[in-house]
Amino acid sequence: MRLFLLMLLLAASHLPAQAPRERPKVGVAFAGGSALGLAHAGVLKWLEEHRIPVDYIAGTSMGALIGGMYATGRSAEEVEQFIAAIDWNEALQVSAPFRQLSFRRKEDQRDFPNTIELGFKRRLRFPSGLSSGHGVGLIISRFAAPYGEMESFDALPTPFRCVAVDLVKAREVVFDEGSLTDALRATMSLPGVFAPVRKDEMLLVDGGALNNLPVEVVRRMGADVVIAVALDLPQPSVDELATLFGVARRSLSVMIIENERRNLGLADLVLMPDLKGVGAADYLRWRELLERGYESAQQKERMLTQFSLPEAEYQKYREQRAAKRRSDQVRPQVVQVEGNLAPRRRDALIDAIASDPAQPIDRERLEEELTKVTGMGRFDAASYSLLSRDGVEGIRLAVHEKDHGPPFIKPAIVMDANRGDGIQFGIGLRATFLDLGGPASEWRTDLSIGVINRMATEYYYRIQGGKWFVAPRLEYFERQQPVYDGSRRLADFTTRERGGGADVGYAFGRFRELRVGYVLQHRNTAVSQGPAVFDRQRGLEQGIRARFVFEGQDSAFVPRSGSRFVARGGWMMDRPGAERQFPVMETEYSYAKMLPKRLLFIGTGAGGTTMNRDPLGLEFQLGGPLRMSSLARSQLLGSHYYYGGGSLLRSLTNESLAVFGRFYGITSYEFGNAWAGTSWIKPRHSGSIGLMGETAIGMVYFGGALGDRGDRRLFFRLGRFF
């Protein structure tokens, strides 16, 4: 018996050893869904905490953004920290932040306060999206920049794919090589919201229309098990579908839901976060969305934990990912600039970000300089990626010129309606030809009809592309104004001016400008309706005028911080009816500051004088919304004036990002007066309350005001205020 057992043991010892069973490769497919896609970061956090490896990732739109970030070797905690640091309002706004606009583009926003811009490149064209996607592109570059040149996305710490749609050939495009930055920018191009990406002969947009949940893509990458994370929205109510935008939004959602349903059946395991009560624009609720993604994985704990690894094996998996991660730092020996950037501006850009090759790139400074490029007006987006070739480090900067221009056309609509004055309406436009005659030089023409009839053209020439400029101009101007005796309207008068002038000035940068010039024009002021309260004044007007502007606020619409100062002065050598030469001086100052509890304070002060030598005493005017709101337009006229006012605004917009504008409740107090004569006049007082909104077509204000002498007024205005 013992001999038999010994022989059995010897035989067993010669049998071949059984190979250890390989663990299944786990892949994850992340669905697109705008802000809702932030829930994917919560899923990744749960998987890491339970030591479940992710061997392959594919995603569409926001699913690709979160998946791509994780694929670069970041942990779930780092992904969460990255999301927490994003300023979503800035990243998703339509154009460059107001502070980063060039001074001339700031003037455009002031004079034409809306976000509409048309172009005339071969024909009249609209932009291809509400936003150029510049802010989103910078977010992508922050983590994807080190992966600018890749033969295969399989070389990433976690192999990755993302999906876009080529509008030219109407087909799905799966990115698996090249620039990770470009691939993610393409898949994030939500049609109508972000401008498409041009690559080779393709015009690329968000892949959601054809494949919003790329399960098959993950399977083809080699995954044995595919976990699909879908973003299922609750059905909208009938009221939500009762608008044009509601129907359009739901129509797109239906297409996406249909292709998601096909892919859900191909997945081995489906996670579906509870998204009730949140919407696709709720980026500011990112923390709550992460928690919902985490909870969706927790609910499938029993099925997911079968893929959990022992501690030692999971640690080895993490080390393998970390070994493939590229450095976020670069000391650029080479700087490549792609795009039609003027040589002087290109050199200034390179010097600003890479003047010392021994120092690593300052990412914050880099992004600020690229945003300044988009603020010049010609370019709508700029991105960057890092290079490393044969031990030489570098950086690639890509600037994208707007597809619809130049030249550019900014339209404007002005409407002023109040009890007693009736309704006044006007339309206008500004056409701008950029870089005409040299870098930073331009030709600008304004046309308006209605409230003010005006046609003006100015050629702004930057001498040798430097800071000094000359600006000759021609102008025709016509405006009708009322004349009041107290609260009684006596007559209307019309002022017509035609002529021109030329300025010499210095452009300090994005915030300040000084100009001094000569004006020569024919001026005609006469009563056009009602009794002849003054005689016609007609003749030549000429003088020297100067202006200094400091533009330090963060918005031309409703500023939330900063101050603005304007000083105008001149010496009138001739004016019809004036017996001698006289000065004209005026200053304006405004200040904005955010307060707790979503409150905003805006204060304004202004004053001017002609030393009482204006022959008709009509130089300055007060009256109208936020210019003594209880009074009619131009109810106070004079050779001198002063004005002060403070407004307290309360944001009425919820935590979702406001695609169509922000709205505020506003209450204001104002004091001031305008008069002709040598004696100081006591101030009039006014209080108002109303609703104000920042919209794509301009500022809207509806409210009512009460004055110190019983003046009452209801008013509506579409235009500019602060």
mmCIF file of N, CA and C in Angstrom, residues 114-207:
data_model
loop_
_atom_site.group_PDB
_atom_site.id
_atom_site.type_symbol
_atom_site.label_atom_id
_atom_site.label_comp_id
_atom_site.label_asym_id
_atom_site.label_seq_id
_atom_site.Cartn_x
_atom_site.Cartn_y
_atom_site.Cartn_z
ATOM 1 N N ASN A 114 -24.088 93.434 -27.151
ATOM 2 C CA ASN A 114 -24.709 92.135 -27.377
ATOM 3 C C ASN A 114 -23.616 91.156 -27.778
ATOM 4 N N THR A 115 -23.968 89.903 -27.907
ATOM 5 C CA THR A 115 -22.979 88.877 -28.244
ATOM 6 C C THR A 115 -23.096 88.408 -29.688
ATOM 7 N N ILE A 116 -23.837 89.148 -30.506
ATOM 8 C CA ILE A 116 -24.037 88.755 -31.899
ATOM 9 C C ILE A 116 -22.894 89.309 -32.745
ATOM 10 N N GLU A 117 -22.321 88.451 -33.563
ATOM 11 C CA GLU A 117 -21.271 88.880 -34.491
ATOM 12 C C GLU A 117 -21.439 88.127 -35.802
ATOM 13 N N LEU A 118 -21.577 88.868 -36.877
ATOM 14 C CA LEU A 118 -21.647 88.287 -38.207
ATOM 15 C C LEU A 118 -20.326 88.536 -38.915
ATOM 16 N N GLY A 119 -20.109 87.810 -39.979
ATOM 17 C CA GLY A 119 -18.912 88.013 -40.787
ATOM 18 C C GLY A 119 -19.272 88.127 -42.252
ATOM 19 N N PHE A 120 -18.338 88.626 -43.031
ATOM 20 C CA PHE A 120 -18.581 88.753 -44.471
ATOM 21 C C PHE A 120 -17.361 88.228 -45.221
ATOM 22 N N LYS A 121 -17.051 86.966 -45.009
ATOM 23 C CA LYS A 121 -15.979 86.310 -45.744
ATOM 24 C C LYS A 121 -16.597 85.658 -46.981
ATOM 25 N N ARG A 122 -16.552 86.396 -48.090
ATOM 26 C CA ARG A 122 -17.145 86.005 -49.379
ATOM 27 C C ARG A 122 -18.662 86.162 -49.403
ATOM 28 N N ARG A 123 -19.321 86.053 -48.254
ATOM 29 C CA ARG A 123 -20.761 86.270 -48.152
ATOM 30 C C ARG A 123 -21.091 86.506 -46.682
ATOM 31 N N LEU A 124 -22.310 86.994 -46.427
ATOM 32 C CA LEU A 124 -22.724 87.226 -45.056
ATOM 33 C C LEU A 124 -22.885 85.888 -44.346
ATOM 34 N N ARG A 125 -22.194 85.737 -43.220
ATOM 35 C CA ARG A 125 -22.178 84.439 -42.545
ATOM 36 C C ARG A 125 -22.334 84.617 -41.039
ATOM 37 N N PHE A 126 -22.999 83.628 -40.447
ATOM 38 C CA PHE A 126 -23.084 83.534 -39.007
ATOM 39 C C PHE A 126 -21.952 82.640 -38.504
ATOM 40 N N PRO A 127 -21.554 82.779 -37.230
ATOM 41 C CA PRO A 127 -20.587 81.829 -36.668
ATOM 42 C C PRO A 127 -21.170 80.421 -36.681
ATOM 43 N N SER A 128 -20.304 79.416 -36.651
ATOM 44 C CA SER A 128 -20.754 78.030 -36.718
ATOM 45 C C SER A 128 -21.192 77.486 -35.369
ATOM 46 N N GLY A 129 -21.107 78.289 -34.312
ATOM 47 C CA GLY A 129 -21.568 77.869 -32.993
ATOM 48 C C GLY A 129 -21.740 79.070 -32.093
ATOM 49 N N LEU A 130 -22.540 78.909 -31.029
ATOM 50 C CA LEU A 130 -22.691 79.999 -30.076
ATOM 51 C C LEU A 130 -21.364 80.346 -29.427
ATOM 52 N N SER A 131 -20.528 79.344 -29.216
ATOM 53 C CA SER A 131 -19.218 79.532 -28.592
ATOM 54 C C SER A 131 -18.150 78.922 -29.474
ATOM 55 N N SER A 132 -16.975 79.542 -29.477
ATOM 56 C CA SER A 132 -15.854 78.997 -30.248
ATOM 57 C C SER A 132 -15.269 77.758 -29.599
ATOM 58 N N GLY A 133 -15.554 77.555 -28.296
ATOM 59 C CA GLY A 133 -14.986 76.420 -27.581
ATOM 60 C C GLY A 133 -13.585 76.673 -27.064
ATOM 61 N N HIS A 134 -13.155 77.945 -27.070
ATOM 62 C CA HIS A 134 -11.799 78.244 -26.613
ATOM 63 C C HIS A 134 -11.601 77.833 -25.155
ATOM 64 N N GLY A 135 -12.570 78.158 -24.295
ATOM 65 C CA GLY A 135 -12.442 77.809 -22.886
ATOM 66 C C GLY A 135 -12.378 76.318 -22.668
ATOM 67 N N VAL A 136 -13.199 75.567 -23.394
ATOM 68 C CA VAL A 136 -13.166 74.103 -23.285
ATOM 69 C C VAL A 136 -11.828 73.570 -23.787
ATOM 70 N N GLY A 137 -11.316 74.168 -24.865
ATOM 71 C CA GLY A 137 -10.025 73.741 -25.391
ATOM 72 C C GLY A 137 -8.903 73.910 -24.386
ATOM 73 N N LEU A 138 -8.935 75.004 -23.613
ATOM 74 C CA LEU A 138 -7.908 75.213 -22.590
ATOM 75 C C LEU A 138 -8.028 74.184 -21.473
ATOM 76 N N ILE A 139 -9.257 73.849 -21.092
ATOM 77 C CA ILE A 139 -9.450 72.809 -20.073
ATOM 78 C C ILE A 139 -8.824 71.501 -20.540
ATOM 79 N N ILE A 140 -9.069 71.148 -21.801
ATOM 80 C CA ILE A 140 -8.509 69.918 -22.349
ATOM 81 C C ILE A 140 -6.987 69.975 -22.359
ATOM 82 N N SER A 141 -6.425 71.109 -22.776
ATOM 83 C CA SER A 141 -4.969 71.228 -22.855
ATOM 84 C C SER A 141 -4.304 71.076 -21.495
ATOM 85 N N ARG A 142 -4.992 71.444 -20.428
ATOM 86 C CA ARG A 142 -4.388 71.374 -19.100
ATOM 87 C C ARG A 142 -3.958 69.960 -18.733
ATOM 88 N N PHE A 143 -4.711 68.952 -19.199
ATOM 89 C CA PHE A 143 -4.311 67.585 -18.864
ATOM 90 C C PHE A 143 -3.832 66.793 -20.074
ATOM 91 N N ALA A 144 -4.248 67.211 -21.283
ATOM 92 C CA ALA A 144 -3.914 66.431 -22.475
ATOM 93 C C ALA A 144 -2.695 66.950 -23.217
ATOM 94 N N ALA A 145 -2.191 68.126 -22.841
ATOM 95 C CA ALA A 145 -1.072 68.738 -23.568
ATOM 96 C C ALA A 145 0.147 67.834 -23.710
ATOM 97 N N PRO A 146 0.540 67.032 -22.690
ATOM 98 C CA PRO A 146 1.726 66.179 -22.858
ATOM 99 C C PRO A 146 1.555 65.081 -23.904
ATOM 100 N N TYR A 147 0.332 64.866 -24.372
ATOM 101 C CA TYR A 147 0.069 63.769 -25.306
ATOM 102 C C TYR A 147 -0.321 64.343 -26.669
ATOM 103 N N GLY A 148 0.528 65.236 -27.164
ATOM 104 C CA GLY A 148 0.236 65.929 -28.413
ATOM 105 C C GLY A 148 0.582 65.138 -29.655
ATOM 106 N N GLU A 149 1.512 64.220 -29.563
ATOM 107 C CA GLU A 149 1.920 63.428 -30.727
ATOM 108 C C GLU A 149 1.968 61.963 -30.316
ATOM 109 N N MET A 150 0.977 61.205 -30.729
ATOM 110 C CA MET A 150 0.915 59.797 -30.322
ATOM 111 C C MET A 150 0.627 58.928 -31.539
ATOM 112 N N GLU A 151 1.440 57.897 -31.700
ATOM 113 C CA GLU A 151 1.190 56.949 -32.785
ATOM 114 C C GLU A 151 -0.038 56.111 -32.500
ATOM 115 N N SER A 152 -0.336 55.916 -31.220
ATOM 116 C CA SER A 152 -1.531 55.175 -30.836
ATOM 117 C C SER A 152 -1.943 55.582 -29.434
ATOM 118 N N PHE A 153 -3.249 55.741 -29.229
ATOM 119 C CA PHE A 153 -3.754 56.034 -27.894
ATOM 120 C C PHE A 153 -3.628 54.826 -26.971
ATOM 121 N N ASP A 154 -3.206 53.682 -27.508
ATOM 122 C CA ASP A 154 -2.924 52.528 -26.650
ATOM 123 C C ASP A 154 -1.701 52.774 -25.778
ATOM 124 N N ALA A 155 -0.881 53.753 -26.149
ATOM 125 C CA ALA A 155 0.322 54.065 -25.372
ATOM 126 C C ALA A 155 0.022 54.949 -24.167
ATOM 127 N N LEU A 156 -1.212 55.405 -24.030
ATOM 128 C CA LEU A 156 -1.594 56.156 -22.847
ATOM 129 C C LEU A 156 -1.551 55.250 -21.617
ATOM 130 N N PRO A 157 -1.450 55.806 -20.425
ATOM 131 C CA PRO A 157 -1.485 54.972 -19.215
ATOM 132 C C PRO A 157 -2.668 54.016 -19.185
ATOM 133 N N THR A 158 -3.815 54.485 -19.707
ATOM 134 C CA THR A 158 -4.948 53.589 -19.945
ATOM 135 C C THR A 158 -5.365 53.767 -21.397
ATOM 136 N N PRO A 159 -5.342 52.698 -22.211
ATOM 137 C CA PRO A 159 -5.742 52.817 -23.621
ATOM 138 C C PRO A 159 -7.112 53.484 -23.744
ATOM 139 N N PHE A 160 -7.234 54.359 -24.759
ATOM 140 C CA PHE A 160 -8.398 55.246 -24.813
ATOM 141 C C PHE A 160 -8.861 55.450 -26.248
ATOM 142 N N ARG A 161 -10.173 55.674 -26.408
ATOM 143 C CA ARG A 161 -10.774 56.061 -27.682
ATOM 144 C C ARG A 161 -11.867 57.094 -27.406
ATOM 145 N N CYS A 162 -12.107 57.971 -28.392
ATOM 146 C CA CYS A 162 -13.256 58.872 -28.292
ATOM 147 C C CYS A 162 -13.907 58.987 -29.666
ATOM 148 N N VAL A 163 -15.174 59.382 -29.646
ATOM 149 C CA VAL A 163 -16.004 59.314 -30.844
ATOM 150 C C VAL A 163 -16.484 60.710 -31.243
ATOM 151 N N ALA A 164 -16.376 61.014 -32.523
ATOM 152 C CA ALA A 164 -16.923 62.241 -33.100
ATOM 153 C C ALA A 164 -17.706 61.873 -34.356
ATOM 154 N N VAL A 165 -18.314 62.872 -34.975
ATOM 155 C CA VAL A 165 -19.068 62.672 -36.218
ATOM 156 C C VAL A 165 -18.525 63.630 -37.265
ATOM 157 N N ASP A 166 -18.223 63.109 -38.448
ATOM 158 C CA ASP A 166 -17.802 63.926 -39.581
ATOM 159 C C ASP A 166 -19.049 64.361 -40.343
ATOM 160 N N LEU A 167 -19.336 65.679 -40.315
ATOM 161 C CA LEU A 167 -20.531 66.184 -40.980
ATOM 162 C C LEU A 167 -20.428 66.098 -42.496
ATOM 163 N N VAL A 168 -19.214 66.098 -43.041
ATOM 164 C CA VAL A 168 -19.041 66.060 -44.493
ATOM 165 C C VAL A 168 -19.506 64.721 -45.056
ATOM 166 N N LYS A 169 -19.026 63.640 -44.460
ATOM 167 C CA LYS A 169 -19.364 62.303 -44.963
ATOM 168 C C LYS A 169 -20.427 61.606 -44.129
ATOM 169 N N ALA A 170 -20.960 62.305 -43.123
ATOM 170 C CA ALA A 170 -22.023 61.758 -42.279
ATOM 171 C C ALA A 170 -21.647 60.388 -41.724
ATOM 172 N N ARG A 171 -20.503 60.324 -41.067
ATOM 173 C CA ARG A 171 -20.039 59.041 -40.534
ATOM 174 C C ARG A 171 -19.391 59.231 -39.167
ATOM 175 N N GLU A 172 -19.344 58.127 -38.446
ATOM 176 C CA GLU A 172 -18.696 58.098 -37.141
ATOM 177 C C GLU A 172 -17.183 58.089 -37.310
ATOM 178 N N VAL A 173 -16.484 58.825 -36.470
ATOM 179 C CA VAL A 173 -15.027 58.864 -36.481
ATOM 180 C C VAL A 173 -14.543 58.492 -35.084
ATOM 181 N N VAL A 174 -13.727 57.436 -35.006
ATOM 182 C CA VAL A 174 -13.163 57.000 -33.729
ATOM 183 C C VAL A 174 -11.693 57.407 -33.696
ATOM 184 N N PHE A 175 -11.329 58.250 -32.745
ATOM 185 C CA PHE A 175 -9.948 58.703 -32.620
ATOM 186 C C PHE A 175 -9.133 57.689 -31.826
ATOM 187 N N ASP A 176 -8.040 57.221 -32.437
ATOM 188 C CA ASP A 176 -7.169 56.272 -31.752
ATOM 189 C C ASP A 176 -5.690 56.641 -31.883
ATOM 190 N N GLU A 177 -5.393 57.802 -32.466
ATOM 191 C CA GLU A 177 -4.009 58.239 -32.618
ATOM 192 C C GLU A 177 -3.981 59.748 -32.841
ATOM 193 N N GLY A 178 -2.766 60.304 -32.863
ATOM 194 C CA GLY A 178 -2.596 61.732 -33.122
ATOM 195 C C GLY A 178 -2.540 62.543 -31.843
ATOM 196 N N SER A 179 -3.150 63.708 -31.870
ATOM 197 C CA SER A 179 -3.162 64.610 -30.723
ATOM 198 C C SER A 179 -4.384 64.328 -29.860
ATOM 199 N N LEU A 180 -4.140 64.005 -28.602
ATOM 200 C CA LEU A 180 -5.260 63.777 -27.688
ATOM 201 C C LEU A 180 -6.069 65.057 -27.511
ATOM 202 N N THR A 181 -5.405 66.198 -27.491
ATOM 203 C CA THR A 181 -6.094 67.485 -27.366
ATOM 204 C C THR A 181 -7.081 67.695 -28.509
ATOM 205 N N ASP A 182 -6.628 67.471 -29.742
ATOM 206 C CA ASP A 182 -7.503 67.659 -30.904
ATOM 207 C C ASP A 182 -8.663 66.675 -30.894
ATOM 208 N N ALA A 183 -8.396 65.435 -30.494
ATOM 209 C CA ALA A 183 -9.443 64.418 -30.468
ATOM 210 C C ALA A 183 -10.543 64.785 -29.481
ATOM 211 N N LEU A 184 -10.150 65.222 -28.289
ATOM 212 C CA LEU A 184 -11.138 65.575 -27.281
ATOM 213 C C LEU A 184 -11.892 66.845 -27.651
ATOM 214 N N ARG A 185 -11.201 67.782 -28.258
ATOM 215 C CA ARG A 185 -11.894 69.001 -28.688
ATOM 216 C C ARG A 185 -12.960 68.672 -29.725
ATOM 217 N N ALA A 186 -12.692 67.704 -30.600
ATOM 218 C CA ALA A 186 -13.662 67.317 -31.621
ATOM 219 C C ALA A 186 -14.886 66.659 -30.998
ATOM 220 N N THR A 187 -14.666 65.730 -30.089
ATOM 221 C CA THR A 187 -15.801 65.018 -29.502
ATOM 222 C C THR A 187 -16.629 65.912 -28.586
ATOM 223 N N MET A 188 -16.066 67.058 -28.152
ATOM 224 C CA MET A 188 -16.796 67.986 -27.284
ATOM 225 C C MET A 188 -17.566 69.047 -28.068
ATOM 226 N N SER A 189 -17.535 68.998 -29.390
ATOM 227 C CA SER A 189 -18.150 70.047 -30.218
ATOM 228 C C SER A 189 -19.646 69.803 -30.381
ATOM 229 N N LEU A 190 -20.397 70.152 -29.340
ATOM 230 C CA LEU A 190 -21.846 69.974 -29.383
ATOM 231 C C LEU A 190 -22.431 70.865 -30.476
ATOM 232 N N PRO A 191 -23.139 70.278 -31.464
ATOM 233 C CA PRO A 191 -23.633 71.066 -32.605
ATOM 234 C C PRO A 191 -24.490 72.252 -32.170
ATOM 235 N N GLY A 192 -24.192 73.410 -32.762
ATOM 236 C CA GLY A 192 -24.935 74.616 -32.470
ATOM 237 C C GLY A 192 -24.429 75.366 -31.259
ATOM 238 N N VAL A 193 -23.748 74.668 -30.351
ATOM 239 C CA VAL A 193 -23.224 75.306 -29.141
ATOM 240 C C VAL A 193 -21.757 75.647 -29.325
ATOM 241 N N PHE A 194 -20.937 74.647 -29.704
ATOM 242 C CA PHE A 194 -19.517 74.871 -29.952
ATOM 243 C C PHE A 194 -19.223 74.747 -31.441
ATOM 244 N N ALA A 195 -18.307 75.563 -31.918
ATOM 245 C CA ALA A 195 -17.929 75.515 -33.327
ATOM 246 C C ALA A 195 -17.318 74.164 -33.665
ATOM 247 N N PRO A 196 -17.614 73.594 -34.849
ATOM 248 C CA PRO A 196 -17.007 72.321 -35.249
ATOM 249 C C PRO A 196 -15.493 72.437 -35.381
ATOM 250 N N VAL A 197 -14.829 71.292 -35.395
ATOM 251 C CA VAL A 197 -13.375 71.237 -35.554
ATOM 252 C C VAL A 197 -13.053 70.773 -36.969
ATOM 253 N N ARG A 198 -12.224 71.523 -37.671
ATOM 254 C CA ARG A 198 -11.782 71.131 -39.003
ATOM 255 C C ARG A 198 -10.490 70.339 -38.895
ATOM 256 N N LYS A 199 -10.476 69.149 -39.466
ATOM 257 C CA LYS A 199 -9.287 68.299 -39.446
ATOM 258 C C LYS A 199 -9.213 67.563 -40.766
ATOM 259 N N ASP A 200 -8.087 67.728 -41.446
ATOM 260 C CA ASP A 200 -7.947 67.174 -42.798
ATOM 261 C C ASP A 200 -9.114 67.688 -43.648
ATOM 262 N N GLU A 201 -9.926 66.788 -44.185
ATOM 263 C CA GLU A 201 -11.086 67.232 -44.961
ATOM 264 C C GLU A 201 -12.389 66.983 -44.209
ATOM 265 N N MET A 202 -12.283 66.818 -42.907
ATOM 266 C CA MET A 202 -13.451 66.525 -42.088
ATOM 267 C C MET A 202 -13.908 67.771 -41.322
ATOM 268 N N LEU A 203 -15.187 67.819 -41.026
ATOM 269 C CA LEU A 203 -15.775 68.823 -40.160
ATOM 270 C C LEU A 203 -16.416 68.060 -39.003
ATOM 271 N N LEU A 204 -15.777 68.114 -37.836
ATOM 272 C CA LEU A 204 -16.092 67.198 -36.744
ATOM 273 C C LEU A 204 -16.925 67.859 -35.658
ATOM 274 N N VAL A 205 -17.941 67.107 -35.202
ATOM 275 C CA VAL A 205 -18.777 67.551 -34.087
ATOM 276 C C VAL A 205 -18.930 66.389 -33.098
ATOM 277 N N ASP A 206 -19.598 66.694 -32.015
ATOM 278 C CA ASP A 206 -19.897 65.724 -30.960
ATOM 279 C C ASP A 206 -20.421 64.407 -31.561
ATOM 280 N N GLY A 207 -19.889 63.292 -31.073
ATOM 281 C CA GLY A 207 -20.280 61.986 -31.617
ATOM 282 C C GLY A 207 -21.600 61.460 -31.119
#
